[in-house]
Coordinates of C-alpha atoms (C1' of nucleotides) in Angstrom, one line a residue:
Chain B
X60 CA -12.5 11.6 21.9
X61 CA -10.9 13.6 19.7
X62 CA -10.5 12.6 16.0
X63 CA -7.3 14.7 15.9
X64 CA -5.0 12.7 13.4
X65 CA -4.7 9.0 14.0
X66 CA -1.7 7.4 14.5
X67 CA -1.6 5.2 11.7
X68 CA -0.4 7.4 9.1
X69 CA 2.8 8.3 11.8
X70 CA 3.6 5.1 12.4
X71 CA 3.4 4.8 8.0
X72 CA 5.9 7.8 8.2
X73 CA 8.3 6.9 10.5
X74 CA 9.0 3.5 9.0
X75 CA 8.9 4.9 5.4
X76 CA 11.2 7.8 6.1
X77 CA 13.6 5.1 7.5
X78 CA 13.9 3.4 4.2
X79 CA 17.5 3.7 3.6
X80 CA 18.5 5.5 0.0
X81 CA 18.4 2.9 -2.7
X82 CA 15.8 0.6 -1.0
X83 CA 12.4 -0.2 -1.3
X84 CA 10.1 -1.9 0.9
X85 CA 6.5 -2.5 0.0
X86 CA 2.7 -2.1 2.1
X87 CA 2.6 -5.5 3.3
X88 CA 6.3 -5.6 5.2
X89 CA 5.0 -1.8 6.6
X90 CA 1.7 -3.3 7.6
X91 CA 2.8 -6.3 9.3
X92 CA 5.6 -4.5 10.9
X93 CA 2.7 -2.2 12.3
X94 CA 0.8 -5.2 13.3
X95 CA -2.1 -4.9 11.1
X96 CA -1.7 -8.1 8.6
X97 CA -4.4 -7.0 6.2
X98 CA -3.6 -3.0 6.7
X99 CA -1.7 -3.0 3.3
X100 CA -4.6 -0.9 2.0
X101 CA -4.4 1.5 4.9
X102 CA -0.6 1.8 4.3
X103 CA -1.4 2.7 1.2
X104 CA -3.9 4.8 2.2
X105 CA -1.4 6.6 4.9
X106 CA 1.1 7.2 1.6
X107 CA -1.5 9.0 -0.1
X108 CA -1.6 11.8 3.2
X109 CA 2.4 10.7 3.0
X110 CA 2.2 12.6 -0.3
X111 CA 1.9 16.1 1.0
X112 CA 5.0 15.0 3.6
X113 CA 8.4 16.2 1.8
X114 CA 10.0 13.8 4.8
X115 CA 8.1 10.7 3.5
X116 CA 9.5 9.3 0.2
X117 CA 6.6 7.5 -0.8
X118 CA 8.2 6.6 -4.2
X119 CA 10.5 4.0 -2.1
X120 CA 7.3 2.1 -1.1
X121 CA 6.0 -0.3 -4.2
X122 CA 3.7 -2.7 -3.9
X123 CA 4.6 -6.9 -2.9
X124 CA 5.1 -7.2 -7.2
X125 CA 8.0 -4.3 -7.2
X126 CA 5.3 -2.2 -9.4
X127 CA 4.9 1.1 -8.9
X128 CA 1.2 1.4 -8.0
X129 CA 1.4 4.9 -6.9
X130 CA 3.1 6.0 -9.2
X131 CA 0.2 7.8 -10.1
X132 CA -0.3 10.1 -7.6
X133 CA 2.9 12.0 -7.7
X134 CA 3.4 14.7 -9.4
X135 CA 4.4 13.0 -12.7
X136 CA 4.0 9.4 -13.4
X137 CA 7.9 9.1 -14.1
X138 CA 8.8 11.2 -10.9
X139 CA 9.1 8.0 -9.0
X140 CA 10.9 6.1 -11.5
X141 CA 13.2 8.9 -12.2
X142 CA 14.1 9.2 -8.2
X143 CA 13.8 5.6 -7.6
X144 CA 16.6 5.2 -10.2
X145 CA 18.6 8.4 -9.3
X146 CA 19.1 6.2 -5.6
X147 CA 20.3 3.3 -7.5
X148 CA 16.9 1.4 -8.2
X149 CA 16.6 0.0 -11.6
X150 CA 13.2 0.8 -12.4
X151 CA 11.7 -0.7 -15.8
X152 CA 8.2 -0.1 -17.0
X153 CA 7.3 1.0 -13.9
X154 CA 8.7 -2.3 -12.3
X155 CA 11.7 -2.5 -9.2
X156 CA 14.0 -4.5 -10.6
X157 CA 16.0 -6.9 -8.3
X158 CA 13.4 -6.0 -6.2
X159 CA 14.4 -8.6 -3.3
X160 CA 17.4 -7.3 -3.7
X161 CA 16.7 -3.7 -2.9
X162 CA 14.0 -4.9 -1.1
X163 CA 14.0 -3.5 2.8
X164 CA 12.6 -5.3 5.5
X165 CA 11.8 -3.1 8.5
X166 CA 11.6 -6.4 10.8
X167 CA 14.9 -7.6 9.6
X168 CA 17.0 -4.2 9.2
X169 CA 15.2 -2.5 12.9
X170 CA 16.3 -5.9 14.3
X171 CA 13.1 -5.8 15.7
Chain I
dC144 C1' -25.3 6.8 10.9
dG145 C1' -24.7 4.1 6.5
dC146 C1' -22.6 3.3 2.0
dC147 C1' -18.6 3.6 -1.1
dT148 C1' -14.0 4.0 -2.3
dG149 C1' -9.1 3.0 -1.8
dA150 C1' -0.9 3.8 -3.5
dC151 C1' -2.8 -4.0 -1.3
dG152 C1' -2.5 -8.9 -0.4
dT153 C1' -3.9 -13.5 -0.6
dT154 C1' -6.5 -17.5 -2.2
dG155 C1' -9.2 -19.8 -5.7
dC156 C1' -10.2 -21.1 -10.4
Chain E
dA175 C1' 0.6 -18.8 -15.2
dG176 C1' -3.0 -15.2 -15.6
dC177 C1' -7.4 -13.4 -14.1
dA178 C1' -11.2 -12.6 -10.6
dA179 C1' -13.2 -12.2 -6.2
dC180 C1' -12.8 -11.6 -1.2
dG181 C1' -11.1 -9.6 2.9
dC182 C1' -9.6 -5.6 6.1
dC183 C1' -9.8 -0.9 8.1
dA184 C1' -10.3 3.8 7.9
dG185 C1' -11.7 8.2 5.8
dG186 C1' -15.0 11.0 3.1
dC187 C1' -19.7 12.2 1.7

DNA sequence: CGCCTGACGTTGC
DNA sequence: AGCAACGCCAGGC
């Protein structure tokens, strides 16, 4: 068939760009909640395509520690901080804090 | 077509 | 509790 796009990264962007201001979910709860259980890496993967989408805030997607692992691949490594923190997250040394707090379960808050 | 890499997660030591 | 290795899947070369 046709290798135009797969689906993966969509399904990536439509649950990331649901991630309510303030909140942060991380690669597992996105890859589970796709159905792939060891598809954290491909999440990840998605987010790095998800960087050239201006609808996909990648910098509310952290890894299961709170860090922020991709931070790296923004623009500048304290872009994400700086907006993660501008929405209300405390970010320190590139760590969520109260990360269950702010912490956004797509399972829980789609009532799926 | 085959090998390597990659924004992770989990288990073992 | 901290570090290391393995596993999974897809894209790029």
């Amino acid at each position: 068939m046709k290798p135009e796009k797969p689906n993966y990264f969509d399904l990536v962007y439509q649950v990331v760009r649901l991630i309510p201001s303030g909140r942060v979910t991380n690669y597992g709860a996105i890859a589970h909640y796709l159905g792939i259980k060891s598809g954290a890496r491909m999440v990840g993967y998605a987010m790095n395509a998800a960087h050239t989408m201006v609808d996909v805030p990648a910098h509310r997607v952290v890894n299961s520690q709170g860090l922020l692992t991709g931070k790296g691949h923004f623009s500048t490594p304290t872009e994400m901080q700086e907006l993660l923190g501008k929405e209300g997250v405390n970010v320190v040394k590139d760590k969520v804090q109260n990360f269950e707090k702010v912490f956004w379960n797509p399972e829980v808050e789609l009532a799926l």
